[in-house]
Amino acid sequence: MRGKRVLLMPSDGGGGFGHVSRCQILAGQLREQGAQVLLLVNQKSTLKRLARGLPARQVDIPRHPLWYVQRLVKALSPGPGYNYTLFEGLAFQVLRDGIWSPDILAGLIRRCRRAIRDFNPDLIVGDTSLVAGILGQLCSVPVVQIVRFLNHPDYGRVIWWKDYGDRIQPPQVLPIINTALEKVGLSPLERPLSLLAGDHYLIPSIPQIEPISDVDHKNSFVGPLSLELSGQAELAEPYCQFPRENPMVYVTFGGGAQSVHTEALVDTVVRAFAGKAINVVIANPQMVTAQDRNLPENIRMFRWVPGQALIAACDLVVSHGGYGTLMEAVRLGKPLLVIPFHAEQEGNGRRLAQMGCGECLLPYREEDLKTVEKSFSGELFRYLESRQMRLTGEEVASAVQGLLENPDLEKNLGGIQKQIKQFQPGQALKLLDLYL
């Protein structure tokens, strides 16, 4: 592995940091083994976060003029107080990332190929990158993809717990993809998920969480891609300025939460715990409602917190159900209350509840879900949305209390921890080494 070059390509268009953080961890481990690494990202904000750490390069996605208009309208409009979305398929990510025409996708491929020529990698690692697999084919470089059940190229599905029929219809993006592939001399795809195809698939989890039964020479579970805490997690002030006899709840809604206007949810959480014998630390990157509020003595709110240390120190985590937080919580044996913002997170919460390691508390009712119909490239697509924040502080408080008093949680979480410990921290590296 020493002297080999590995290009890591995380998806970073959604505002969260899960894909990037997994690639960061792999890159750090690769460097320790003497490999040269480069992270290829699309967002300037991601590049800034990586500025003092690993080598990184930004490749801008070519933008359609209407993309800038859409961003301006979004910035100037107050938007809904809260919104929840149910969607299906990778096609929505294609639109979210601004891949609105064959020329845009072909242009992105050309820009990434220039970076590949400069770096000359021996291996490409993608984490939901839309172009990693394409670049591997064009440049004759093996590709290892980090995938989950919901985005596995062979059988991925986001909404596995219910069939919404034609109320949800993904946008028709295959003409865009296949026209762009024709421009660069590649064969067409049969479905968008094939963009994530690779020579090998790393599943950053365990079989109890990701129901991928076809584990063979091409699909490998590697356990959570996360950093081990060194020694006991000691929380510095002001995170632990609480009565020590009370349980601690850590509340985090992730970096991507700004797109769903979490003010109403933060208010609900504050009402849920105000004055109770529970210590609460809220991580709120947007600091919604915090600056002008006199918070109760048992609640602290911060723009940034040492998340892993807080998970280790707390008794329970309240989260939107992001995959990184979920895996970190179960790895450290902490129950999780999931309040999701969209379908992927709801699926994560439902899996957790099935395992008896937490609860999924839906912020909507079925009757609130309205079909949103839009047009793209002359074709209609549909998804479901709720703009009603139905959760009350009493419901959140009741769910938390129920989890804290659940006698089965410790046993269930202990079983999951035992399964996770079967995967060695360097297991992913051994698999990558097969392609170097």
Tab-separated table of C-alpha atoms in Angstrom:
chain	number	residue	atom	x	y	z
A	1	MET	CA	0.000	0.000	0.000
A	2	ARG	CA	2.955	2.345	0.608
A	3	GLY	CA	3.310	4.840	-2.218
A	4	LYS	CA	-0.034	3.953	-3.797
A	5	ARG	CA	-2.470	6.744	-4.668
A	6	VAL	CA	-6.112	6.679	-3.592
A	7	LEU	CA	-8.721	9.212	-4.725
A	8	LEU	CA	-11.739	9.491	-2.407
A	9	MET	CA	-14.979	10.984	-3.759
A	10	PRO	CA	-17.736	11.632	-1.184
A	11	SER	CA	-21.118	13.118	-2.000
A	12	ASP	CA	-21.233	16.512	-0.268
A	13	GLY	CA	-24.236	18.200	-1.867
A	14	GLY	CA	-26.817	17.525	0.846
A	15	GLY	CA	-25.451	19.731	3.605
A	16	GLY	CA	-24.649	16.852	5.952
A	17	PHE	CA	-21.162	15.534	6.574
A	18	GLY	CA	-21.636	11.751	6.832
A	19	HIS	CA	-20.224	10.791	3.421
A	20	VAL	CA	-17.281	13.150	3.849
A	21	SER	CA	-16.493	11.952	7.349
A	22	ARG	CA	-16.353	8.293	6.247
A	23	CYS	CA	-13.939	9.204	3.467
A	24	GLN	CA	-11.902	11.283	5.922
A	25	ILE	CA	-11.528	8.299	8.221
A	26	LEU	CA	-10.474	6.000	5.378
A	27	ALA	CA	-8.065	8.618	4.054
A	28	GLY	CA	-6.441	8.991	7.462
A	29	GLN	CA	-6.016	5.231	7.784
A	30	LEU	CA	-4.579	5.004	4.271
A	31	ARG	CA	-2.031	7.718	5.012
A	32	GLU	CA	-0.921	5.869	8.126
A	33	GLN	CA	-0.105	2.928	5.842
A	34	GLY	CA	1.980	5.120	3.548
A	35	ALA	CA	-0.561	5.721	0.782
A	36	GLN	CA	-1.049	9.112	-0.868
A	37	VAL	CA	-4.636	10.354	-0.728
A	38	LEU	CA	-6.766	13.118	-2.214
A	39	LEU	CA	-10.393	13.972	-1.437
A	40	LEU	CA	-12.315	15.302	-4.430
A	41	VAL	CA	-15.321	17.396	-3.340
A	42	ASN	CA	-17.851	19.689	-5.020
A	43	GLN	CA	-18.710	22.192	-2.298
A	44	LYS	CA	-16.500	25.084	-1.215
A	45	SER	CA	-17.797	24.706	2.337
A	46	THR	CA	-16.506	21.119	2.413
A	47	LEU	CA	-13.101	22.249	1.183
A	48	LYS	CA	-12.912	24.785	4.020
A	49	ARG	CA	-13.688	22.109	6.598
A	50	LEU	CA	-10.889	19.973	5.192
A	51	ALA	CA	-8.426	22.858	4.824
A	52	ARG	CA	-6.317	22.026	7.872
A	53	GLY	CA	-6.488	18.280	7.518
A	54	LEU	CA	-6.268	15.987	4.520
A	55	PRO	CA	-5.308	16.949	0.953
A	56	ALA	CA	-8.461	17.972	-0.905
A	57	ARG	CA	-9.457	19.534	-4.204
A	58	GLN	CA	-12.720	21.134	-5.231
A	59	VAL	CA	-14.286	20.375	-8.601
A	60	ASP	CA	-17.237	22.665	-9.268
A	61	ILE	CA	-20.354	21.204	-10.833
A	62	PRO	CA	-21.187	23.248	-13.955
A	63	ARG	CA	-24.345	25.185	-13.185
A	64	HIS	CA	-27.477	25.746	-15.222
A	65	PRO	CA	-28.468	29.465	-15.147
A	66	LEU	CA	-31.782	28.558	-13.500
A	67	TRP	CA	-29.860	26.948	-10.628
A	68	TYR	CA	-28.677	30.392	-9.514
A	69	VAL	CA	-32.203	31.778	-9.856
A	70	GLN	CA	-33.533	28.937	-7.702
A	71	ARG	CA	-30.936	29.614	-4.997
A	72	LEU	CA	-31.764	33.311	-4.994
A	73	VAL	CA	-35.498	32.640	-4.661
A	74	LYS	CA	-34.830	30.178	-1.843
A	75	ALA	CA	-32.613	32.667	-0.009
A	76	LEU	CA	-35.157	35.486	-0.288
A	77	SER	CA	-38.262	33.482	0.610
A	78	PRO	CA	-39.014	32.716	4.254
A	79	GLY	CA	-40.027	29.163	3.393
A	80	PRO	CA	-42.245	26.887	5.491
A	81	GLY	CA	-41.883	26.676	9.237
A	82	TYR	CA	-41.182	22.970	8.870
A	83	ASN	CA	-41.259	20.407	6.101
A	84	TYR	CA	-40.899	16.642	5.802
A	85	THR	CA	-40.386	14.830	2.478
A	86	LEU	CA	-40.927	11.262	1.319
A	87	PHE	CA	-39.030	10.419	-1.866
A	88	GLU	CA	-37.680	7.327	-3.596
A	89	GLY	CA	-34.560	6.716	-5.632
A	90	LEU	CA	-31.194	8.206	-6.526
A	91	ALA	CA	-32.840	10.380	-9.189
A	92	PHE	CA	-33.705	12.972	-6.553
A	93	GLN	CA	-30.009	13.314	-5.664
A	94	VAL	CA	-29.229	13.898	-9.342
A	95	LEU	CA	-31.580	16.900	-9.347
A	96	ARG	CA	-30.505	18.096	-5.894
A	97	ASP	CA	-26.886	18.179	-7.026
A	98	GLY	CA	-27.807	20.320	-10.036
A	99	ILE	CA	-27.307	17.690	-12.765
A	100	TRP	CA	-30.054	19.161	-14.912
A	101	SER	CA	-28.735	18.423	-18.402
A	102	PRO	CA	-26.376	16.044	-20.257
A	103	ASP	CA	-23.926	18.907	-20.787
A	104	ILE	CA	-23.709	19.534	-17.033
A	105	LEU	CA	-22.951	15.877	-16.279
A	106	ALA	CA	-20.480	15.599	-19.159
A	107	GLY	CA	-18.826	18.827	-17.996
A	108	LEU	CA	-18.474	17.489	-14.448
A	109	ILE	CA	-16.930	14.292	-15.796
A	110	ARG	CA	-14.393	16.293	-17.834
A	111	ARG	CA	-13.423	18.414	-14.823
A	112	CYS	CA	-12.970	15.340	-12.634
A	113	ARG	CA	-10.883	13.641	-15.326
A	114	ARG	CA	-8.468	16.568	-15.210
A	115	ALA	CA	-8.082	16.045	-11.468
A	116	ILE	CA	-7.517	12.336	-12.054
A	117	ARG	CA	-4.848	13.021	-14.670
A	118	ASP	CA	-3.077	15.304	-12.198
A	119	PHE	CA	-3.255	12.849	-9.281
A	120	ASN	CA	-2.992	9.570	-11.252
A	121	PRO	CA	-4.762	7.336	-8.682
A	122	ASP	CA	-4.365	3.578	-8.375
A	123	LEU	CA	-7.833	3.322	-6.801
A	124	ILE	CA	-11.014	5.408	-6.575
A	125	VAL	CA	-13.235	5.169	-3.485
A	126	GLY	CA	-16.732	6.641	-3.869
A	127	ASP	CA	-19.315	7.353	-1.180
A	128	THR	CA	-22.560	8.051	-3.083
A	129	SER	CA	-20.585	10.042	-5.654
A	130	LEU	CA	-22.547	10.195	-8.917
A	131	VAL	CA	-19.432	10.068	-11.097
A	132	ALA	CA	-16.887	7.837	-9.304
A	133	GLY	CA	-17.993	4.733	-11.217
A	134	ILE	CA	-18.004	6.574	-14.550
A	135	LEU	CA	-14.492	7.890	-13.946
A	136	GLY	CA	-13.242	4.427	-13.061
A	137	GLN	CA	-14.444	3.111	-16.417
A	138	LEU	CA	-13.028	6.017	-18.400
A	139	CYS	CA	-9.633	5.987	-16.689
A	140	SER	CA	-9.302	2.201	-16.222
A	141	VAL	CA	-9.006	2.573	-12.444
A	142	PRO	CA	-10.702	0.120	-10.031
A	143	VAL	CA	-13.577	1.605	-8.019
A	144	VAL	CA	-14.690	0.647	-4.516
A	145	GLN	CA	-18.061	2.093	-3.508
A	146	ILE	CA	-19.322	2.706	0.040
A	147	VAL	CA	-23.015	1.782	-0.102
A	148	ARG	CA	-26.002	0.861	2.030
A	149	PHE	CA	-29.161	-1.135	1.367
A	150	LEU	CA	-31.035	1.960	0.216
A	151	ASN	CA	-28.516	2.831	-2.536
A	152	HIS	CA	-27.014	-0.529	-3.460
A	153	PRO	CA	-26.910	-0.687	-7.290
A	154	ASP	CA	-28.445	-4.168	-7.380
A	155	TYR	CA	-31.503	-3.732	-5.151
A	156	GLY	CA	-31.507	-0.359	-3.434
A	157	ARG	CA	-34.773	0.963	-2.016
A	158	VAL	CA	-35.364	3.974	0.245
A	159	ILE	CA	-38.976	3.355	1.365
A	160	TRP	CA	-39.074	-0.316	2.389
A	161	TRP	CA	-41.851	-0.182	5.010
A	162	LYS	CA	-44.780	0.889	2.801
A	163	ASP	CA	-45.841	1.065	-0.840
A	164	TYR	CA	-47.081	4.528	-1.809
A	165	GLY	CA	-47.787	3.478	-5.392
A	166	ASP	CA	-47.843	6.212	-8.005
A	167	ARG	CA	-48.062	8.942	-5.349
A	168	ILE	CA	-44.258	8.916	-5.524
A	169	GLN	CA	-42.677	9.024	-8.975
A	170	PRO	CA	-38.941	9.784	-9.284
A	171	PRO	CA	-37.834	12.310	-11.910
A	172	GLN	CA	-36.834	10.854	-15.257
A	173	VAL	CA	-33.084	11.467	-15.248
A	174	LEU	CA	-31.938	8.487	-17.350
A	175	PRO	CA	-32.067	10.478	-20.623
A	176	ILE	CA	-29.688	13.009	-19.053
A	177	ILE	CA	-27.356	10.311	-17.745
A	178	ASN	CA	-27.298	8.219	-20.908
A	179	THR	CA	-26.853	11.159	-23.274
A	180	ALA	CA	-23.876	12.279	-21.183
A	181	LEU	CA	-22.451	8.746	-21.174
A	182	GLU	CA	-22.774	8.622	-24.953
A	183	LYS	CA	-20.819	11.896	-25.162
A	184	VAL	CA	-17.908	10.319	-23.267
A	185	GLY	CA	-18.091	6.980	-25.088
A	186	LEU	CA	-19.738	4.761	-22.450
A	187	SER	CA	-22.723	2.409	-22.643
A	188	PRO	CA	-26.149	3.525	-21.351
A	189	LEU	CA	-27.522	2.548	-17.948
A	190	GLU	CA	-30.855	0.888	-17.217
A	191	ARG	CA	-31.499	2.783	-13.978
A	192	PRO	CA	-29.944	5.688	-12.048
A	193	LEU	CA	-28.640	3.482	-9.199
A	194	SER	CA	-26.182	1.953	-11.662
A	195	LEU	CA	-24.216	5.198	-11.327
A	196	LEU	CA	-22.992	3.754	-8.015
A	197	ALA	CA	-21.686	0.523	-9.564
A	198	GLY	CA	-18.165	-0.513	-8.644
A	199	ASP	CA	-15.719	-3.392	-8.456
A	200	HIS	CA	-16.407	-3.855	-4.740
A	201	TYR	CA	-18.939	-2.579	-2.199
A	202	LEU	CA	-18.063	-1.652	1.375
A	203	ILE	CA	-21.077	-1.620	3.707
A	204	PRO	CA	-20.266	0.643	6.696
A	205	SER	CA	-22.475	-1.252	9.103
A	206	ILE	CA	-23.518	-4.724	10.272
A	207	PRO	CA	-26.095	-7.157	8.807
A	208	GLN	CA	-28.612	-6.450	11.596
A	209	ILE	CA	-28.845	-2.829	10.413
A	210	GLU	CA	-28.355	-3.235	6.655
A	211	PRO	CA	-30.325	-6.251	5.313
A	212	ILE	CA	-27.919	-7.100	2.505
A	213	SER	CA	-27.865	-10.895	2.394
A	214	ASP	CA	-25.747	-11.287	-0.742
A	215	VAL	CA	-22.404	-11.038	1.078
A	216	ASP	CA	-19.697	-12.464	-1.177
A	217	HIS	CA	-16.457	-11.494	-2.881
A	218	LYS	CA	-18.074	-8.218	-4.010
A	219	ASN	CA	-20.134	-7.132	-0.942
A	220	SER	CA	-18.329	-6.739	2.390
A	221	PHE	CA	-19.574	-5.514	5.758
A	222	VAL	CA	-16.840	-3.504	7.489
A	223	GLY	CA	-18.625	-2.172	10.580
A	224	PRO	CA	-18.955	1.550	11.347
A	225	LEU	CA	-16.362	3.758	9.690
A	226	SER	CA	-15.761	5.904	12.748
A	227	LEU	CA	-12.874	6.943	14.963
A	228	GLU	CA	-12.279	5.243	18.276
A	229	LEU	CA	-12.305	7.522	21.303
A	230	SER	CA	-8.973	7.479	23.089
A	231	GLY	CA	-9.606	6.519	26.711
A	232	GLN	CA	-12.584	7.842	28.618
A	233	ALA	CA	-14.460	10.741	27.050
A	234	GLU	CA	-14.015	13.642	29.430
A	235	LEU	CA	-16.398	16.484	28.671
A	236	ALA	CA	-14.991	19.925	29.317
A	237	GLU	CA	-17.062	22.795	30.627
A	238	PRO	CA	-19.580	24.091	29.717
A	239	TYR	CA	-21.035	20.819	28.379
A	240	CYS	CA	-21.258	19.189	31.799
A	241	GLN	CA	-22.431	22.051	34.030
A	242	PHE	CA	-25.361	20.018	35.292
A	243	PRO	CA	-26.409	18.091	38.403
A	244	ARG	CA	-24.648	14.756	37.908
A	245	GLU	CA	-27.499	12.702	39.379
A	246	ASN	CA	-29.782	13.561	36.427
A	247	PRO	CA	-29.679	11.672	33.106
A	248	MET	CA	-28.167	13.530	30.148
A	249	VAL	CA	-29.817	13.763	26.720
A	250	TYR	CA	-27.817	14.884	23.689
A	251	VAL	CA	-29.908	16.484	20.906
A	252	THR	CA	-28.433	16.890	17.416
A	253	PHE	CA	-30.098	17.567	14.068
A	254	GLY	CA	-27.042	17.597	11.809
A	255	GLY	CA	-25.512	19.966	9.301
A	256	GLY	CA	-28.206	19.360	6.684
A	257	ALA	CA	-31.027	20.464	8.974
A	258	GLN	CA	-31.016	24.062	7.774
A	259	SER	CA	-32.871	23.050	4.599
A	260	VAL	CA	-35.928	21.918	6.570
A	261	HIS	CA	-36.282	24.920	8.891
A	262	THR	CA	-35.846	23.265	12.279
A	263	GLU	CA	-36.926	26.232	14.403
A	264	ALA	CA	-40.268	24.605	15.234
A	265	LEU	CA	-38.574	21.345	16.185
A	266	VAL	CA	-35.971	23.047	18.397
A	267	ASP	CA	-38.782	24.934	20.150
A	268	THR	CA	-40.613	21.636	20.706
A	269	VAL	CA	-37.514	20.005	22.190
A	270	VAL	CA	-36.949	22.940	24.549
A	271	ARG	CA	-40.576	22.740	25.723
A	272	ALA	CA	-40.236	18.974	26.177
A	273	PHE	CA	-37.412	19.234	28.705
A	274	ALA	CA	-37.854	22.659	30.301
A	275	GLY	CA	-37.561	22.383	34.068
A	276	LYS	CA	-37.389	18.582	34.123
A	277	ALA	CA	-34.805	16.513	36.005
A	278	ILE	CA	-33.005	15.786	32.735
A	279	ASN	CA	-29.844	17.531	31.536
A	280	VAL	CA	-30.031	18.490	27.857
A	281	VAL	CA	-27.290	19.562	25.435
A	282	ILE	CA	-28.540	20.739	22.024
A	283	ALA	CA	-26.169	20.971	19.065
A	284	ASN	CA	-27.700	23.506	16.696
A	285	PRO	CA	-25.405	24.723	13.877
A	286	GLN	CA	-27.959	27.352	12.857
A	287	MET	CA	-28.457	28.494	16.489
A	288	VAL	CA	-32.166	28.810	15.716
A	289	THR	CA	-33.996	30.748	18.464
A	290	ALA	CA	-31.064	30.357	20.872
A	291	GLN	CA	-29.538	33.826	20.829
A	292	ASP	CA	-32.598	35.729	22.025
A	293	ARG	CA	-33.884	33.088	24.403
A	294	ASN	CA	-33.369	32.601	28.115
A	295	LEU	CA	-33.042	28.828	28.181
A	296	PRO	CA	-34.059	26.819	31.250
A	297	GLU	CA	-31.196	25.954	33.583
A	298	ASN	CA	-31.241	22.284	32.581
A	299	ILE	CA	-30.763	23.032	28.853
A	300	ARG	CA	-27.612	24.175	27.031
A	301	MET	CA	-27.450	25.035	23.333
A	302	PHE	CA	-24.244	25.321	21.281
A	303	ARG	CA	-23.395	25.938	17.650
A	304	TRP	CA	-20.751	23.197	17.829
A	305	VAL	CA	-20.126	20.387	20.316
A	306	PRO	CA	-17.688	17.434	20.512
A	307	GLY	CA	-20.333	15.069	19.174
A	308	GLN	CA	-18.613	11.743	19.712
A	309	ALA	CA	-17.634	12.634	23.281
A	310	LEU	CA	-21.185	13.772	24.044
A	311	ILE	CA	-22.664	10.546	22.685
A	312	ALA	CA	-20.259	8.593	24.870
A	313	ALA	CA	-21.138	10.659	27.956
A	314	CYS	CA	-24.924	10.919	27.540
A	315	ASP	CA	-27.681	8.469	28.437
A	316	LEU	CA	-29.757	8.980	25.281
A	317	VAL	CA	-29.453	10.677	21.877
A	318	VAL	CA	-32.223	12.591	20.094
A	319	SER	CA	-31.432	12.913	16.395
A	320	HIS	CA	-32.887	13.374	12.925
A	321	GLY	CA	-31.699	9.840	12.117
A	322	GLY	CA	-28.583	10.660	10.125
A	323	TYR	CA	-26.577	7.519	9.519
A	324	GLY	CA	-23.370	8.720	11.143
A	325	THR	CA	-25.097	9.618	14.409
A	326	LEU	CA	-27.096	6.385	14.388
A	327	MET	CA	-24.022	4.193	13.930
A	328	GLU	CA	-22.041	6.114	16.533
A	329	ALA	CA	-24.863	5.792	19.068
A	330	VAL	CA	-25.299	2.031	18.688
A	331	ARG	CA	-21.522	1.509	18.632
A	332	LEU	CA	-21.286	3.266	21.988
A	333	GLY	CA	-24.383	1.519	23.363
A	334	LYS	CA	-26.694	4.545	23.524
A	335	PRO	CA	-30.441	4.431	22.760
A	336	LEU	CA	-31.667	6.800	20.082
A	337	LEU	CA	-34.903	8.719	19.579
A	338	VAL	CA	-35.169	9.494	15.865
A	339	ILE	CA	-37.281	12.444	14.671
A	340	PRO	CA	-36.762	12.257	10.891
A	341	PHE	CA	-36.884	15.008	8.271
A	342	HIS	CA	-37.139	12.740	5.217
A	343	ALA	CA	-37.629	9.167	4.015
A	344	GLU	CA	-34.038	7.955	4.365
A	345	GLN	CA	-33.902	9.070	7.990
A	346	GLU	CA	-37.291	7.524	8.715
A	347	GLY	CA	-35.977	4.236	7.363
A	348	ASN	CA	-32.974	4.476	9.692
A	349	GLY	CA	-35.254	5.134	12.660
A	350	ARG	CA	-37.541	2.242	11.782
A	351	ARG	CA	-34.580	-0.162	11.545
A	352	LEU	CA	-33.411	1.001	14.960
A	353	ALA	CA	-36.864	0.469	16.464
A	354	GLN	CA	-37.050	-3.019	14.917
A	355	MET	CA	-33.813	-3.916	16.722
A	356	GLY	CA	-35.212	-2.677	20.037
A	357	CYS	CA	-32.484	-0.034	20.326
A	358	GLY	CA	-34.581	3.104	20.091
A	359	GLU	CA	-37.738	4.673	18.750
A	360	CYS	CA	-38.799	6.508	15.598
A	361	LEU	CA	-41.121	9.412	16.430
A	362	LEU	CA	-42.738	10.720	13.256
A	363	PRO	CA	-43.280	14.478	13.016
A	364	TYR	CA	-46.224	14.058	10.622
A	365	ARG	CA	-49.502	12.188	10.298
A	366	GLU	CA	-50.450	10.217	7.204
A	367	GLU	CA	-53.274	12.621	6.402
A	368	ASP	CA	-50.752	15.490	6.363
A	369	LEU	CA	-48.780	13.997	3.456
A	370	LYS	CA	-49.616	15.877	0.279
A	371	THR	CA	-48.507	14.931	-3.216
A	372	VAL	CA	-46.177	17.521	-4.724
A	373	GLU	CA	-46.072	17.341	-8.516
A	374	LYS	CA	-43.347	19.049	-10.517
A	375	SER	CA	-42.065	18.977	-14.063
A	376	PHE	CA	-38.544	18.184	-15.197
A	377	SER	CA	-37.466	17.888	-18.836
A	378	GLY	CA	-41.102	17.772	-19.876
A	379	GLU	CA	-41.928	14.864	-17.547
A	380	LEU	CA	-43.825	14.974	-14.255
A	381	PHE	CA	-42.364	13.630	-11.024
A	382	ARG	CA	-43.947	13.350	-7.598
A	383	TYR	CA	-42.999	13.166	-3.960
A	384	LEU	CA	-44.886	13.516	-0.693
A	385	GLU	CA	-44.483	16.412	1.694
A	386	SER	CA	-45.876	17.467	5.046
A	387	ARG	CA	-45.615	21.049	6.248
A	388	GLN	CA	-47.342	20.327	9.533
A	389	MET	CA	-45.102	19.940	12.570
A	390	ARG	CA	-47.333	17.650	14.628
A	391	LEU	CA	-45.015	16.752	17.490
A	392	THR	CA	-45.661	18.252	20.890
A	393	GLY	CA	-43.242	18.702	23.737
A	394	GLU	CA	-45.266	16.204	25.757
A	395	GLU	CA	-44.849	13.522	23.075
A	396	VAL	CA	-41.090	14.039	22.893
A	397	ALA	CA	-40.749	14.005	26.686
A	398	SER	CA	-42.870	10.854	26.951
A	399	ALA	CA	-40.816	9.043	24.297
A	400	VAL	CA	-37.537	9.976	25.993
A	401	GLN	CA	-38.787	8.911	29.412
A	402	GLY	CA	-40.029	5.623	27.983
A	403	LEU	CA	-36.622	4.869	26.494
A	404	LEU	CA	-34.759	5.835	29.660
A	405	GLU	CA	-36.965	3.459	31.658
A	406	ASN	CA	-36.948	0.580	29.133
A	407	PRO	CA	-35.277	-2.422	30.835
A	408	ASP	CA	-34.595	-4.227	27.519
A	409	LEU	CA	-32.521	-1.499	25.881
A	410	GLU	CA	-29.257	-2.352	27.608
A	411	LYS	CA	-29.458	-5.992	26.522
A	412	ASN	CA	-30.457	-5.136	22.946
A	413	LEU	CA	-27.746	-2.508	22.545
A	414	GLY	CA	-25.209	-4.855	24.115
A	415	GLY	CA	-25.993	-7.449	21.459
A	416	ILE	CA	-25.468	-4.905	18.679
A	417	GLN	CA	-22.207	-3.730	20.260
A	418	LYS	CA	-21.014	-7.331	20.346
A	419	GLN	CA	-21.725	-7.694	16.623
A	420	ILE	CA	-19.933	-4.437	15.836
A	421	LYS	CA	-16.824	-5.493	17.762
A	422	GLN	CA	-16.434	-8.462	15.417
A	423	PHE	CA	-15.327	-5.997	12.749
A	424	GLN	CA	-11.762	-4.816	13.194
A	425	PRO	CA	-11.020	-1.092	12.623
A	426	GLY	CA	-8.667	-1.921	9.731
A	427	GLN	CA	-11.016	-4.308	7.938
A	428	ALA	CA	-11.929	-1.792	5.233
A	429	LEU	CA	-8.229	-1.144	4.557
A	430	LYS	CA	-7.562	-4.835	3.968
A	431	LEU	CA	-10.280	-4.891	1.320
A	432	LEU	CA	-8.979	-1.736	-0.346
A	433	ASP	CA	-5.503	-3.275	-0.416
A	434	LEU	CA	-6.829	-6.006	-2.725
A	435	TYR	CA	-7.167	-3.358	-5.444
A	436	LEU	CA	-3.816	-1.631	-4.868
